[in-house]
Amino acid sequence: MRVLVTRPRPAADRTALKLEAMGHQPVVLPLMQAQHFVAAVRAGFERPHEAIAVTSAEAVRVLAGLGPDLQAHLATPLFAVGAATARVAADLGFKDIRVGAGTGEALAETVAGFLEPETGSLLYFAGLPRADGFEHALRERAIDHVTVECYRMVAIDHAPETLPALVQSGPFDAVLLYSRETARRLVALIGESGLDCAGFSARYLCLSASVKDVLPTSAAADVAAAPDEDRLLGLL
């Protein structure tokens, strides 16, 4: 199948390799890119904390920007939202990684089993924009935390003729969507190009229900059984 990969690089290139190994034809078109705020990470680490939390692999990549200065923090317990984020943290050298079940709410439950309410302190490295599920769940459990916004996802500009050229020979068999912001950006680009979702792709495969909610009802969309890439690719 011909599959459009919309996630940012370098993750998009890794996904493309997986798709090729599965026998599909990937087309990589990142719609967003990350701006890293390493200075915010340095300032964040100066705050007292017992543990670290990350809800995206991108946040871990920002931590890598500290270079040798990160060594002092690699033994600090790190809570990762899911297995993919945990693997990136392990590759960076973190030694004590606690893995959540894939959602912010589930990660907060994992954190609650480690930190004492109102006394434990958590340093949460987050991006913009983001869902507030993790922070809301932390507040519900009275877990003291500081949120450090360490990156921002910004839209990549594409010429108006980019999307029509991609479907000149026919619509995609599937589009992979990993975030609400990417889905919003794609829907906007499709409209600006004079196309419609049905004519651009036969199916839209979404990492979560919140991603699907952004799509118009005319888009044939499916949601992964769990918010991880293996389940998403399994929809193919």
CSV table of N, CA and C in Angstrom, one decimal, residues 2 4 27 29 31 157-172 175 185-197 199-201 204:
chain,number,residue,atom,x,y,z
A,2,ARG,N,0.3,2.3,-0.6
A,2,ARG,CA,1.0,3.6,-0.6
A,2,ARG,C,0.6,4.4,0.7
A,4,LEU,N,1.2,7.6,3.5
A,4,LEU,CA,1.7,8.9,3.8
A,4,LEU,C,2.1,8.9,5.3
A,27,VAL,N,5.6,7.4,1.8
A,27,VAL,CA,5.9,8.7,1.3
A,27,VAL,C,6.0,9.6,2.6
A,29,LEU,N,6.1,13.1,4.5
A,29,LEU,CA,5.8,14.5,4.3
A,29,LEU,C,5.6,15.0,5.7
A,31,LEU,N,4.7,17.4,8.7
A,31,LEU,CA,3.9,18.6,8.7
A,31,LEU,C,4.2,19.5,9.8
A,157,ASP,N,5.8,24.9,6.4
A,157,ASP,CA,5.1,25.4,5.2
A,157,ASP,C,5.3,24.5,4.0
A,158,HIS,N,4.2,24.2,3.3
A,158,HIS,CA,4.3,23.5,2.0
A,158,HIS,C,3.6,24.3,0.9
A,159,ALA,N,4.1,24.2,-0.3
A,159,ALA,CA,3.5,25.0,-1.4
A,159,ALA,C,2.1,24.4,-1.7
A,160,PRO,N,1.2,25.2,-2.2
A,160,PRO,CA,-0.2,24.8,-2.4
A,160,PRO,C,-0.2,23.6,-3.4
A,161,GLU,N,0.7,23.4,-4.3
A,161,GLU,CA,0.7,22.3,-5.2
A,161,GLU,C,1.2,21.0,-4.7
A,162,THR,N,1.8,21.0,-3.5
A,162,THR,CA,2.4,19.8,-2.9
A,162,THR,C,1.5,18.7,-2.8
A,163,LEU,N,0.3,18.9,-2.1
A,163,LEU,CA,-0.6,17.8,-1.9
A,163,LEU,C,-1.2,17.3,-3.2
A,164,PRO,N,-1.7,18.2,-4.1
A,164,PRO,CA,-2.3,17.7,-5.4
A,164,PRO,C,-1.3,16.8,-6.2
A,165,ALA,N,0.0,17.2,-6.1
A,165,ALA,CA,1.0,16.5,-6.8
A,165,ALA,C,1.1,15.1,-6.3
A,166,LEU,N,1.0,14.9,-5.0
A,166,LEU,CA,1.1,13.6,-4.3
A,166,LEU,C,0.0,12.6,-4.7
A,167,VAL,N,-1.2,13.2,-5.0
A,167,VAL,CA,-2.3,12.3,-5.4
A,167,VAL,C,-2.7,12.4,-6.8
A,168,GLN,N,-1.8,12.9,-7.7
A,168,GLN,CA,-2.0,13.0,-9.1
A,168,GLN,C,-2.4,11.7,-9.7
A,169,SER,N,-1.8,10.6,-9.2
A,169,SER,CA,-2.0,9.3,-9.8
A,169,SER,C,-3.1,8.5,-9.0
A,170,GLY,N,-3.7,9.2,-8.0
A,170,GLY,CA,-4.7,8.6,-7.2
A,170,GLY,C,-4.5,8.8,-5.7
A,171,PRO,N,-5.5,8.6,-4.9
A,171,PRO,CA,-5.3,8.9,-3.5
A,171,PRO,C,-4.4,7.9,-2.8
A,172,PHE,N,-3.9,8.3,-1.6
A,172,PHE,CA,-3.2,7.3,-0.8
A,172,PHE,C,-4.1,6.2,-0.3
A,175,VAL,N,-3.1,7.2,5.4
A,175,VAL,CA,-2.3,8.3,6.0
A,175,VAL,C,-2.1,8.0,7.5
A,185,ARG,N,-3.3,20.2,10.9
A,185,ARG,CA,-2.5,20.8,9.9
A,185,ARG,C,-2.8,20.2,8.5
A,186,LEU,N,-3.0,18.8,8.5
A,186,LEU,CA,-3.2,18.1,7.3
A,186,LEU,C,-4.6,18.5,6.8
A,187,VAL,N,-5.6,18.6,7.6
A,187,VAL,CA,-7.0,18.9,7.2
A,187,VAL,C,-6.9,20.3,6.6
A,188,ALA,N,-6.2,21.3,7.2
A,188,ALA,CA,-6.1,22.6,6.7
A,188,ALA,C,-5.4,22.6,5.3
A,189,LEU,N,-4.3,21.9,5.1
A,189,LEU,CA,-3.6,21.8,3.9
A,189,LEU,C,-4.5,21.2,2.8
A,190,ILE,N,-5.2,20.2,3.1
A,190,ILE,CA,-6.1,19.5,2.1
A,190,ILE,C,-7.1,20.5,1.6
A,191,GLY,N,-7.7,21.3,2.6
A,191,GLY,CA,-8.7,22.3,2.2
A,191,GLY,C,-8.1,23.4,1.3
A,192,GLU,N,-6.9,23.9,1.7
A,192,GLU,CA,-6.2,24.9,1.0
A,192,GLU,C,-5.8,24.5,-0.4
A,193,SER,N,-5.6,23.2,-0.6
A,193,SER,CA,-5.2,22.7,-1.9
A,193,SER,C,-6.4,22.4,-2.8
A,194,GLY,N,-7.6,22.6,-2.3
A,194,GLY,CA,-8.8,22.4,-3.2
A,194,GLY,C,-9.2,20.9,-3.2
A,195,LEU,N,-8.7,20.1,-2.3
A,195,LEU,CA,-9.0,18.7,-2.2
A,195,LEU,C,-10.0,18.4,-1.1
A,196,ASP,N,-10.4,17.2,-1.0
A,196,ASP,CA,-11.2,16.7,0.2
A,196,ASP,C,-10.5,15.5,0.8
A,197,CYS,N,-10.9,15.2,2.0
A,197,CYS,CA,-10.2,14.1,2.7
A,197,CYS,C,-10.4,12.8,2.0
A,199,GLY,N,-10.9,12.2,-1.2
A,199,GLY,CA,-10.1,12.2,-2.4
A,199,GLY,C,-8.6,12.1,-2.2
A,200,PHE,N,-8.1,12.5,-0.9
A,200,PHE,CA,-6.7,12.5,-0.7
A,200,PHE,C,-6.2,11.1,-0.2
A,201,SER,N,-7.1,10.4,0.6
A,201,SER,CA,-6.7,9.1,1.1
A,201,SER,C,-7.9,8.3,1.4
A,204,TYR,N,-7.6,7.0,7.1
A,204,TYR,CA,-6.7,7.8,8.0
A,204,TYR,C,-6.6,7.0,9.3
